[in-house]
Coordinates of C-alpha atoms and ligand atoms in Angstrom, one line a residue:
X18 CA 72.1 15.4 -105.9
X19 CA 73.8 11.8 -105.5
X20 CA 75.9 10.9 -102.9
X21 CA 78.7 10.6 -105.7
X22 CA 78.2 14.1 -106.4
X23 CA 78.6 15.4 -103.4
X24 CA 81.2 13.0 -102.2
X25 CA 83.6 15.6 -104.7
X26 CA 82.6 18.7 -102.8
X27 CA 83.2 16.8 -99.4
X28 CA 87.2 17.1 -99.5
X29 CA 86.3 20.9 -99.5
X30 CA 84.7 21.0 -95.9
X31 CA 86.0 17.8 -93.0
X32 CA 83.2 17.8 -89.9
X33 CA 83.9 20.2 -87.4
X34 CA 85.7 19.1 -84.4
X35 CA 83.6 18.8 -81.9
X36 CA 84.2 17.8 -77.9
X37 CA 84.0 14.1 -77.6
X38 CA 85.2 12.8 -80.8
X39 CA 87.7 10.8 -79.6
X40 CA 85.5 9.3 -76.2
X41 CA 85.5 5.3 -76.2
X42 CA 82.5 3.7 -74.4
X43 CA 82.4 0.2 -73.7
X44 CA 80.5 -2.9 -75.7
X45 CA 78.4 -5.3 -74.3
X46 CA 79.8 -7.9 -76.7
X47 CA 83.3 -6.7 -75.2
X48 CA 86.1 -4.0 -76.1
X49 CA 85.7 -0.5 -76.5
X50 CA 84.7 1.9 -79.4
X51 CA 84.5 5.5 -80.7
X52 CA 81.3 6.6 -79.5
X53 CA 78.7 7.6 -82.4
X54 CA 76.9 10.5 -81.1
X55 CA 73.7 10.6 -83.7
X56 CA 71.4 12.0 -81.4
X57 CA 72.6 15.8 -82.3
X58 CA 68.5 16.2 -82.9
X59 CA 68.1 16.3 -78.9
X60 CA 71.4 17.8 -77.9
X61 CA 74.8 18.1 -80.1
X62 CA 78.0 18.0 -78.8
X63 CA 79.9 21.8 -78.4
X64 CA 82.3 22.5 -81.0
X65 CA 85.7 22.7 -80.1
X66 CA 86.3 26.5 -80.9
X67 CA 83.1 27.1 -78.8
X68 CA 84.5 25.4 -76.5
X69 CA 88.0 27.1 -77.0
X70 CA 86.1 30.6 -77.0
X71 CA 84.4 30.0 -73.2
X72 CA 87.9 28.8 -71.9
X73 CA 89.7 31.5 -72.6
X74 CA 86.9 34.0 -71.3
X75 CA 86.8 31.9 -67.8
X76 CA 89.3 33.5 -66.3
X77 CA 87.4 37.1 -67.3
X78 CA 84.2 35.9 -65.7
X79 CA 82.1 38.9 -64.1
X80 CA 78.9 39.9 -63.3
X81 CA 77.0 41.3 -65.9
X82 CA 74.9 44.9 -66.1
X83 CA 76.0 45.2 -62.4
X84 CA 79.6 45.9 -61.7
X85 CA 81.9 48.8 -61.4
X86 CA 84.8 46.6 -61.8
X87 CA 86.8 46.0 -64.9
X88 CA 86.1 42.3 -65.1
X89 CA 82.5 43.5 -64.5
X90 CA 82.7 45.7 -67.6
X91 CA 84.2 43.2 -69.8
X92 CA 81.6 40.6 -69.5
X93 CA 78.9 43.4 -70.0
X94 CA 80.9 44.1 -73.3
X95 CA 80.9 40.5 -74.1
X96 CA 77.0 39.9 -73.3
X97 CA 76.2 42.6 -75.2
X98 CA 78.1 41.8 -78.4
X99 CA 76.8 38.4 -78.3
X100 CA 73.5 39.9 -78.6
X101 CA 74.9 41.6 -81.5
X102 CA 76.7 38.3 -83.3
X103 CA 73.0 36.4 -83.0
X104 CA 71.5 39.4 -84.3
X105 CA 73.9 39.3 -87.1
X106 CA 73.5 35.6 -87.3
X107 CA 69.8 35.9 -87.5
X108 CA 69.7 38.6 -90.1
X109 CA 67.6 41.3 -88.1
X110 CA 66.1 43.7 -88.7
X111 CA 66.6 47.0 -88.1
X112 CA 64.4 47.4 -84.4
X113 CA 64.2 43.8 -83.8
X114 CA 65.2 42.5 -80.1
X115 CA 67.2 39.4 -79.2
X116 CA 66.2 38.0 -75.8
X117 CA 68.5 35.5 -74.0
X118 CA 66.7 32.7 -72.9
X119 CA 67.1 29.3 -71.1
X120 CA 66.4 27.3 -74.4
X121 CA 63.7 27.3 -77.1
X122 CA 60.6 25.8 -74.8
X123 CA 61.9 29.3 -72.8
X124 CA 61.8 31.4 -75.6
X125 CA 57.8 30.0 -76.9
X126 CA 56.5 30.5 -73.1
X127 CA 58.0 33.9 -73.1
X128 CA 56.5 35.0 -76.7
X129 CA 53.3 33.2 -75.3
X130 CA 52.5 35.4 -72.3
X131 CA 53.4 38.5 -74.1
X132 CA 50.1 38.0 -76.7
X133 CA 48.4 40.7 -76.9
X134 CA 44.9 40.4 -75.2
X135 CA 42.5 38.2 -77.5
X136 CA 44.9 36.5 -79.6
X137 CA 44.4 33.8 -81.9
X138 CA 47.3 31.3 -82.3
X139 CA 47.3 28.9 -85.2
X140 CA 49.5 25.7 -84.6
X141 CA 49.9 22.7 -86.6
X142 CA 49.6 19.3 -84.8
X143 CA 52.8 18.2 -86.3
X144 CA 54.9 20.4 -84.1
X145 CA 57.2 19.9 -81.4
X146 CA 55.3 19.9 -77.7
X147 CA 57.8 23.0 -76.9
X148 CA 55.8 25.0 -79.8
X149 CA 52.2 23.0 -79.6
X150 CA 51.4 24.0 -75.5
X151 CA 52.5 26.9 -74.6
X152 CA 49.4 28.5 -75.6
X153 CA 47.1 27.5 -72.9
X154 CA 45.9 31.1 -72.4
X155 CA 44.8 31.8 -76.0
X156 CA 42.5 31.0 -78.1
X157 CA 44.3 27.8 -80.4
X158 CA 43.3 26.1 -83.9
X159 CA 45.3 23.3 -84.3
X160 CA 45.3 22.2 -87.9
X161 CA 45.7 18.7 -89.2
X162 CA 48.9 17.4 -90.5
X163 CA 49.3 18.5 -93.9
X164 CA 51.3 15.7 -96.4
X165 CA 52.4 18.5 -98.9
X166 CA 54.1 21.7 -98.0
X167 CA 51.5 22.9 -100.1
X168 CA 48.8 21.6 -98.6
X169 CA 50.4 23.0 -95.5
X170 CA 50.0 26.7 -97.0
X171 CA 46.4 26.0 -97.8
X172 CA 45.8 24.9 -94.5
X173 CA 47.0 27.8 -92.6
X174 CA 45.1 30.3 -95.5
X175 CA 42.1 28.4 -95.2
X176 CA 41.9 28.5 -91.1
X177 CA 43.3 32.4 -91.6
X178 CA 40.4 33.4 -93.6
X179 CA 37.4 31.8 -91.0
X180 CA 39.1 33.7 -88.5
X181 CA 38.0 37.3 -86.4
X182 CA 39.9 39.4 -89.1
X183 CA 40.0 42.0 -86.5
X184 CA 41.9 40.6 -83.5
X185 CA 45.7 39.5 -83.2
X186 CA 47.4 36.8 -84.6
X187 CA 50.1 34.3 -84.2
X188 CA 50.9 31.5 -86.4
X189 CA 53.5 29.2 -84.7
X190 CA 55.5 26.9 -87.1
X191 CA 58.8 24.9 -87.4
X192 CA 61.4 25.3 -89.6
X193 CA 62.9 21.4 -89.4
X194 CA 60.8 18.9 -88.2
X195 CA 62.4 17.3 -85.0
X196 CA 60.8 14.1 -85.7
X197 CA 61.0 13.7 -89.9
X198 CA 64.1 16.7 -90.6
X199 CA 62.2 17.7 -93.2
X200 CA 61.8 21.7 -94.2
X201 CA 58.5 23.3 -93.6
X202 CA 57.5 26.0 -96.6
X203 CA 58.3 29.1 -93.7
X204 CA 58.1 31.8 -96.6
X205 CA 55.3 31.0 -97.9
X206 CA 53.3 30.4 -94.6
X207 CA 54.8 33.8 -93.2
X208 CA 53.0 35.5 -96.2
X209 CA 49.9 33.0 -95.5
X210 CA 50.0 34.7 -92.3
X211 CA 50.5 38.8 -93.1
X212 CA 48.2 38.6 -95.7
X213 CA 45.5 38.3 -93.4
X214 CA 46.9 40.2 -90.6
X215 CA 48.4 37.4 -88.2
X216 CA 52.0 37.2 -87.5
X217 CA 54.4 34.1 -87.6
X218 CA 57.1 33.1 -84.9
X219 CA 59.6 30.2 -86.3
X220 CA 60.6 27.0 -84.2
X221 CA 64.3 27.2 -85.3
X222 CA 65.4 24.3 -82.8
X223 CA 66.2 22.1 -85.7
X224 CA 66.8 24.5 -88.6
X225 CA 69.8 26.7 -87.1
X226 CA 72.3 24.3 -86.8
X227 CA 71.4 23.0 -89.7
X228 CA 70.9 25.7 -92.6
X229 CA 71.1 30.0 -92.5
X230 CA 68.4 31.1 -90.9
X231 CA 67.4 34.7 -92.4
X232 CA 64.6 36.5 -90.6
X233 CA 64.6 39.3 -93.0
X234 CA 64.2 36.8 -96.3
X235 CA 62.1 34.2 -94.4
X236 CA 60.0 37.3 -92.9
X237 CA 58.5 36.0 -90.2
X238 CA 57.5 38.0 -86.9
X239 CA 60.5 36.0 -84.3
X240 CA 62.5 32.8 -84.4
X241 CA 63.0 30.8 -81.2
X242 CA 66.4 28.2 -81.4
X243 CA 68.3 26.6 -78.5
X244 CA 72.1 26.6 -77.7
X245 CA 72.9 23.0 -76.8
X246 CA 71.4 22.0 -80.3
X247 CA 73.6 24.6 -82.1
X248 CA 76.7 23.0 -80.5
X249 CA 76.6 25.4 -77.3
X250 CA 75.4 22.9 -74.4
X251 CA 75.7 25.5 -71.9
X252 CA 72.1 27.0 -71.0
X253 CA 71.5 29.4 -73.2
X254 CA 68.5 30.4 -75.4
X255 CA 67.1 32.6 -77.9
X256 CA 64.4 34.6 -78.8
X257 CA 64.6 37.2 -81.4
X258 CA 62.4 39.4 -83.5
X259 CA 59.7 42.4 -83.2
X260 CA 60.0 44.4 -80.1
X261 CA 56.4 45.9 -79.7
X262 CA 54.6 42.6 -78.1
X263 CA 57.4 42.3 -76.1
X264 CA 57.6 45.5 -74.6
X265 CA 54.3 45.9 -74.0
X266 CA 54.2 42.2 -72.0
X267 CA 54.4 41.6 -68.2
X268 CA 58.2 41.3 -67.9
X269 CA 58.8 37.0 -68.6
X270 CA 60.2 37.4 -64.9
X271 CA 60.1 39.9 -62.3
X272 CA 63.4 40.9 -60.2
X273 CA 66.3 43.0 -60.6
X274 CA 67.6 43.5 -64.4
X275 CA 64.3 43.5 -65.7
X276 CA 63.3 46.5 -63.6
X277 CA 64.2 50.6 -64.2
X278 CA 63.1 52.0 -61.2
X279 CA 61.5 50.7 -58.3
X280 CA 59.7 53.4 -55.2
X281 CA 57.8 52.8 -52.1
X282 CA 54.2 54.3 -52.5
X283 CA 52.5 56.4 -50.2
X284 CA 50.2 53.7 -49.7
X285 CA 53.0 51.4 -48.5
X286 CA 52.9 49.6 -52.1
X287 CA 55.9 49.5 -54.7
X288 CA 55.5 51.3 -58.0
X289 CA 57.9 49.6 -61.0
X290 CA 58.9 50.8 -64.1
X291 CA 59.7 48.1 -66.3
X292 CA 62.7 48.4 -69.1
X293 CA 60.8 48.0 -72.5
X294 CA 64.6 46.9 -73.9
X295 CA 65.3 42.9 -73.6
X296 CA 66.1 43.3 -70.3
X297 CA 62.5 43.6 -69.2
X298 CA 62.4 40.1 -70.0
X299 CA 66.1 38.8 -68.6
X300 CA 65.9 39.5 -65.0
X301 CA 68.4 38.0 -62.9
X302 CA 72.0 38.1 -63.2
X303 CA 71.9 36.6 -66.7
X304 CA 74.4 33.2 -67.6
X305 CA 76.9 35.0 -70.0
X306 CA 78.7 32.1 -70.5
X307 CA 75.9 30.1 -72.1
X308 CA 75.0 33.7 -74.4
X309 CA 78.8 33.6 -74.8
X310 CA 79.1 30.0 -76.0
X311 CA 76.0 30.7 -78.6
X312 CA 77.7 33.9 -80.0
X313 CA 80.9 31.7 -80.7
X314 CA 78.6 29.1 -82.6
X315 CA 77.2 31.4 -84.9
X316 CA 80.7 33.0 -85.8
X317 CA 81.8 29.2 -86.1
X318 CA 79.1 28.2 -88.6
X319 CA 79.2 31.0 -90.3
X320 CA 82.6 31.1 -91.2
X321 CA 82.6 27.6 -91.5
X322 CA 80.3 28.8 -94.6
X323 CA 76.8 27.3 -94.5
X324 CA 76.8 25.9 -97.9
X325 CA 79.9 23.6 -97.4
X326 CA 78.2 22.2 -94.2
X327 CA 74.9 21.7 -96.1
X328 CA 76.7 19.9 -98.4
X329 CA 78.3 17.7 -96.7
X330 CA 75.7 17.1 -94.1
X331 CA 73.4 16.2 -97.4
X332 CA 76.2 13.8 -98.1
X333 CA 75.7 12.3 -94.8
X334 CA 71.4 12.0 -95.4
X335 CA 72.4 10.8 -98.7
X336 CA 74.6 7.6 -97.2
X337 CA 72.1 7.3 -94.2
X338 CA 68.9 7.2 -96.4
X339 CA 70.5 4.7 -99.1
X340 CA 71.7 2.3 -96.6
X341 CA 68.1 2.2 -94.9
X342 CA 66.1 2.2 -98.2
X343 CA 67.9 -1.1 -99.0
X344 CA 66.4 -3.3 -95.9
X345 CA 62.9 -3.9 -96.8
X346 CA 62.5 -4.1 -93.0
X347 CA 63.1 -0.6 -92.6
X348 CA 60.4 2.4 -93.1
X349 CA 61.6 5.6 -92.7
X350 CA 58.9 8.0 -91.5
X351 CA 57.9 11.1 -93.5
X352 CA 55.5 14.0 -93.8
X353 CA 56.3 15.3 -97.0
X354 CA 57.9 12.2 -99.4
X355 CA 61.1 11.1 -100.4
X356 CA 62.0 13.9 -102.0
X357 CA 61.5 16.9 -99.6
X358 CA 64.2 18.8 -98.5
X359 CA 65.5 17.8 -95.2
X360 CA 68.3 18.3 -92.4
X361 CA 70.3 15.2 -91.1
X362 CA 67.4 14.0 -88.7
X363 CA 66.1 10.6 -90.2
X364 CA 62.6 8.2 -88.2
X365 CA 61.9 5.1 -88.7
X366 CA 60.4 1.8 -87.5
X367 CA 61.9 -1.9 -87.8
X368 CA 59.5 -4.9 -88.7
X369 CA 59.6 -7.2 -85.9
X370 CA 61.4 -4.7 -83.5
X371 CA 60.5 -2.9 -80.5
X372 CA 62.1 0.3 -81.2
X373 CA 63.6 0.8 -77.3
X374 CA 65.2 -2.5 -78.1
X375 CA 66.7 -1.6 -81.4
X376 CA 68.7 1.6 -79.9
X377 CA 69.6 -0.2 -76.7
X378 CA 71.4 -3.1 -79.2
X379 CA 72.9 0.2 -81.1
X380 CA 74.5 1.4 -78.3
X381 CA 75.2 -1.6 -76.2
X382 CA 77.1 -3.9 -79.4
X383 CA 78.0 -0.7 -81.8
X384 CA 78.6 2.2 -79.4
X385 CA 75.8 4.3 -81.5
X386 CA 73.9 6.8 -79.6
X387 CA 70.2 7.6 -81.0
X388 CA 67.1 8.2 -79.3
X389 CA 63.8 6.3 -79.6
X390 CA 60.0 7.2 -78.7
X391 CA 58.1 10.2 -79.4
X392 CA 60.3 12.5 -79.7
X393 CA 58.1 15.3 -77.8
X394 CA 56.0 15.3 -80.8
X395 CA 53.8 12.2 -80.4
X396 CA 50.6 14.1 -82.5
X397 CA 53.3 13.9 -85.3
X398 CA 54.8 10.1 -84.5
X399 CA 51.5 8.6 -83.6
X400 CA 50.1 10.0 -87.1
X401 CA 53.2 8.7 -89.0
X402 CA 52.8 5.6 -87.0
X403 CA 49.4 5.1 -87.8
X404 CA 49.2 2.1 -90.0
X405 CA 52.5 0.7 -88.5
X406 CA 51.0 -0.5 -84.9
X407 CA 51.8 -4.1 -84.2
X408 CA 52.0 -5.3 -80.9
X409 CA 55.6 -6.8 -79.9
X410 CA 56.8 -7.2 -76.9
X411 CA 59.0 -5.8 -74.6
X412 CA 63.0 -5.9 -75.5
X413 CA 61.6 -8.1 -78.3
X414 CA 60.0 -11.2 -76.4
X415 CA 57.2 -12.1 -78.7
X416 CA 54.7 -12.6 -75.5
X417 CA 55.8 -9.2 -73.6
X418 CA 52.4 -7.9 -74.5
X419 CA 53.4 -4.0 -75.0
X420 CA 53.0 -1.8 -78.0
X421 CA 55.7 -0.5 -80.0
X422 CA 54.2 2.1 -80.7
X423 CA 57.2 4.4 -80.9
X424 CA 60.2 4.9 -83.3
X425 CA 63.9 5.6 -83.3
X426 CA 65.4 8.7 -84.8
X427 CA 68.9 9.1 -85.9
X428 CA 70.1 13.0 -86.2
X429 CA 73.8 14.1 -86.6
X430 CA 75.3 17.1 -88.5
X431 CA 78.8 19.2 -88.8
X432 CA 80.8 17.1 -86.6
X433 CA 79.8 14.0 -87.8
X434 CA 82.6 12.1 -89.5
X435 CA 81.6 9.9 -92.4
X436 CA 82.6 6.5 -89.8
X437 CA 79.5 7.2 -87.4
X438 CA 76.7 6.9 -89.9
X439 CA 78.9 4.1 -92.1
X440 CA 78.7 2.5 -88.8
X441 CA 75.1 2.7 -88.0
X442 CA 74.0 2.0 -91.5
X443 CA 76.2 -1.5 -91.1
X444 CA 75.2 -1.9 -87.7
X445 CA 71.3 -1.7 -89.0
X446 CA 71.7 -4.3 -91.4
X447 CA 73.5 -6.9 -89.3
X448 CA 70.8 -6.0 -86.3
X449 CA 67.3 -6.4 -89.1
X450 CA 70.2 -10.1 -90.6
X451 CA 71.3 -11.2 -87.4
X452 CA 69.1 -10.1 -84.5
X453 CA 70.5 -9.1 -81.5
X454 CA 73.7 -11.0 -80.0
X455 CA 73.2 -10.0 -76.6
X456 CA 69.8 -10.5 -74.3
X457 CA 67.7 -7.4 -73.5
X458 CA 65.5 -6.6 -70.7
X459 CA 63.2 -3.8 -69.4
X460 CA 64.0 -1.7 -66.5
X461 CA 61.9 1.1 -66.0
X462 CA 60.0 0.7 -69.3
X463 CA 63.3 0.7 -71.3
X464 CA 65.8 -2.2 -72.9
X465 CA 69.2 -2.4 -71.4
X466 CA 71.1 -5.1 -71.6
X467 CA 71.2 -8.0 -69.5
X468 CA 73.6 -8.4 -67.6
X469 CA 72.8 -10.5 -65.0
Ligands
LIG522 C1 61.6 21.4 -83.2 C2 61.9 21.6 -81.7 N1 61.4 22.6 -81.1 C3 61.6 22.9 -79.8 C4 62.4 22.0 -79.1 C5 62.6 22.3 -77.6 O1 64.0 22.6 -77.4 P1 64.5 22.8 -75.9 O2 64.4 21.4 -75.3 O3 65.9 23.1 -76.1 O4 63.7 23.8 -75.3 C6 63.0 20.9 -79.7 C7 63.8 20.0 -78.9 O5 64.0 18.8 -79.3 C8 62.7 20.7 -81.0 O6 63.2 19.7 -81.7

């Protein structure tokens, strides 16, 4: 679709409003400006009625699953029926569990010491660190990056079939690459994975803010996502799907919550019965306000309605990807080719340009937030990197004798107005035309401007 196309449907849906949108930060250059949060890839900004939702509840604030008190009972209620609303949100099934966690590194550590003894996990090397290390106690494959989703399918089938048919297995994968935003084939690599016998949990970080996330259609085994990336910054998690590994696993934590019944023995010991619900793995008095806040963000999106925001936030790639394909100094990194599907996360290097001293200049003379480096996936940056390693130095002194060997990412999505990526895209080409107008230099192994 062309950006014309979908500039029609845009009047249907304006960006969400989000907290922040009308912060000013100051320039270097002098003045102030809107600050251009496009870094929603590491953490996005909460939504207003998110916000709006945990306000109003403030003054309710109780404990939960231990109070007699009314206020007590309440935020029980509430806890609770958020675990509903993400179930809901999810598309569970019938038996599946939704676990609150810290965030999704928290959910993958969790799912990784409840394997079942023996278990095989199959990882590509493209994938996030949260999903590529928490397997240290299994035994892991990690395939090579594949450059077609295709070729990703083939991959998985091919290391499926040389494996011990008999044991348990888990195939970990991502739904939207953090690093490239581009979609990984999860259907198809979830039947890669039944069909001989494994199961499938889905990185959802950078899919579930982005697109409906369906664990009945998609059929895969659990989906891990985090709140503060789904526009609820307030320190919640999620891990969601089959019950049976769960309940069978040494509780995540072990303390009070988690725990049915606990006796003195005879011997002087302590016998403990475990719940086998979600609880076995929430112990401690559990943060309902960050559950809360993710509840509200589902409802939010949802009836926001997915498509619109798809649409526009394709609108957005559209504009962003245009605008970089039309400075030759600019490569955009990618796994999969131009045209693969992808979410509003968008790599990419600059000829000549030490990537740390690119995004200082954005933020410092444009008031643009992005991120540069490696984006916890350096397997994935350093192979997208591969041919592009050219040694410039530091803040962009020809003689400062580092490697840029990293790149800057640009993310955003439903409360991004149309202004913040206009910006960026202009502030790109005057940055690749004009160079810098300020002077950089490196403190702690980063660019910030000099001020001195
Ligand atoms: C694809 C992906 N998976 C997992 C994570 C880890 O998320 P968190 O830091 O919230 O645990 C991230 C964070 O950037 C991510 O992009």
């Amino acid at each position: 679709m062309s950006v014309t196309t979908i500039a029609a449907d845009r009047s249907v849906c304006a960006p969400l409003p989000v907290l922040g949108r009308d912060v000013t930060v100051p320039l270097v250059t002098g003045g102030e400006v809107t600050y251009a949060a496009l870094d929603y890839a590491a953490s996005a900004p909460a939504l207003q009625r998110v916000w709006d939702d945990v306000a109003a509840y403030a003054p309710y604030y109780g404990s939960v699953h231990r109070g007699a008190g009314y206020l007590s009972q309440l935020s029980t209620d509430l806890f609770e029926n958020s675990r509903a609303a993400v179930s809901e949100f999810l598309d569970c099934r019938e038996g599946d569990q939704v676990v609150f966690t810290r965030s999704t590194t928290d959910s993958l550590n969790l799912l990784a010491g409840a394997l079942p003894a023996g278990c095989q996990v199959f990882v590509f090397e493209t994938e996030h660190h949260a999903s590529l290390l928490p397997w240290r106690d299994a035994r892991v494959t990690y395939l090579n990056a594949p450059r077609t989703p295709g070729q990703a399918v083939e991959t998985l089938e091919r290391a499926l079939a040389d494996r011990d048919p008999y044991g348990p297995a888990l195939v970990c994968v991502t739904g939207a690459s953090n690093v490239t935003g581009e979609l990984w084939p999860v259907r198809e690599l979830a039947a890669a994975a039944h069909a001989h016998g494994a199961r499938i949990v889905l990185d959802a970080a950078q899919l579930a803010p982005h697109h409906p996330v369906s664990v009945r259609e998609l059929d895969v085994d659990w989906v891990a996502f985090s709140g503060h990336k789904l526009y609820a910054p307030f320190g919640s998690g999620v891990l969601a799907g089959r019950a049976d590994w769960l309940k069978d696993a040494e509780p995540y934590l072990a303390g009070g919550g988690a725990s049915r019944k606990v006796a003195r023995r005879a011997d002087g010991g302590v016998d403990v019965e475990w719940h086998t619900t979600a609880a076995r793995h929430e112990a401690g008095s559990p943060n309902v306000i960050g559950v809360y806040a993710i509840a509200s963000a589902c409802r939010a999106l949802t009836e926001a309605g997915f498509d619109t925001l798809v649409a526009r936030e394709q609108y957005l790639i559209g504009k962003v990807r245009e605008g970089l394909a039309e400075v030759p100094e600019v490569k955009v990194l990618s796994l999969f080719g131009d045209d693969a599907p992808r979410v509003g996360v968008i790599s990419f290097v600059v000829k000549g340009w030490n990537s740390s001293h690119f995004a200082a200049a954005l933020s410092a003379e444009y008031g643009i937030g992005v991120r540069d480096g490696l984006f916890c996936a350096h397997p994935l940056v350093r192979t997208l990197l591969g041919g592009e390693r050219e040694d410039i130095g530091e803040c962009g002194a020809p003689d400062g004798g580092t490697t840029a060997l990293n790149a800057i990412r640009v993310s955003f999505g439903a409360g991004t107005p149309d202004e913040h990526v206009d910006r960026f895209v202009r502030a790109v080409k005057e940055l690749v035309r004009d160079g810098a107008r300020w002077n950089y230099r490196t403190e702690d192994g980063r660019c910030v401007p000099d001020r001195g």
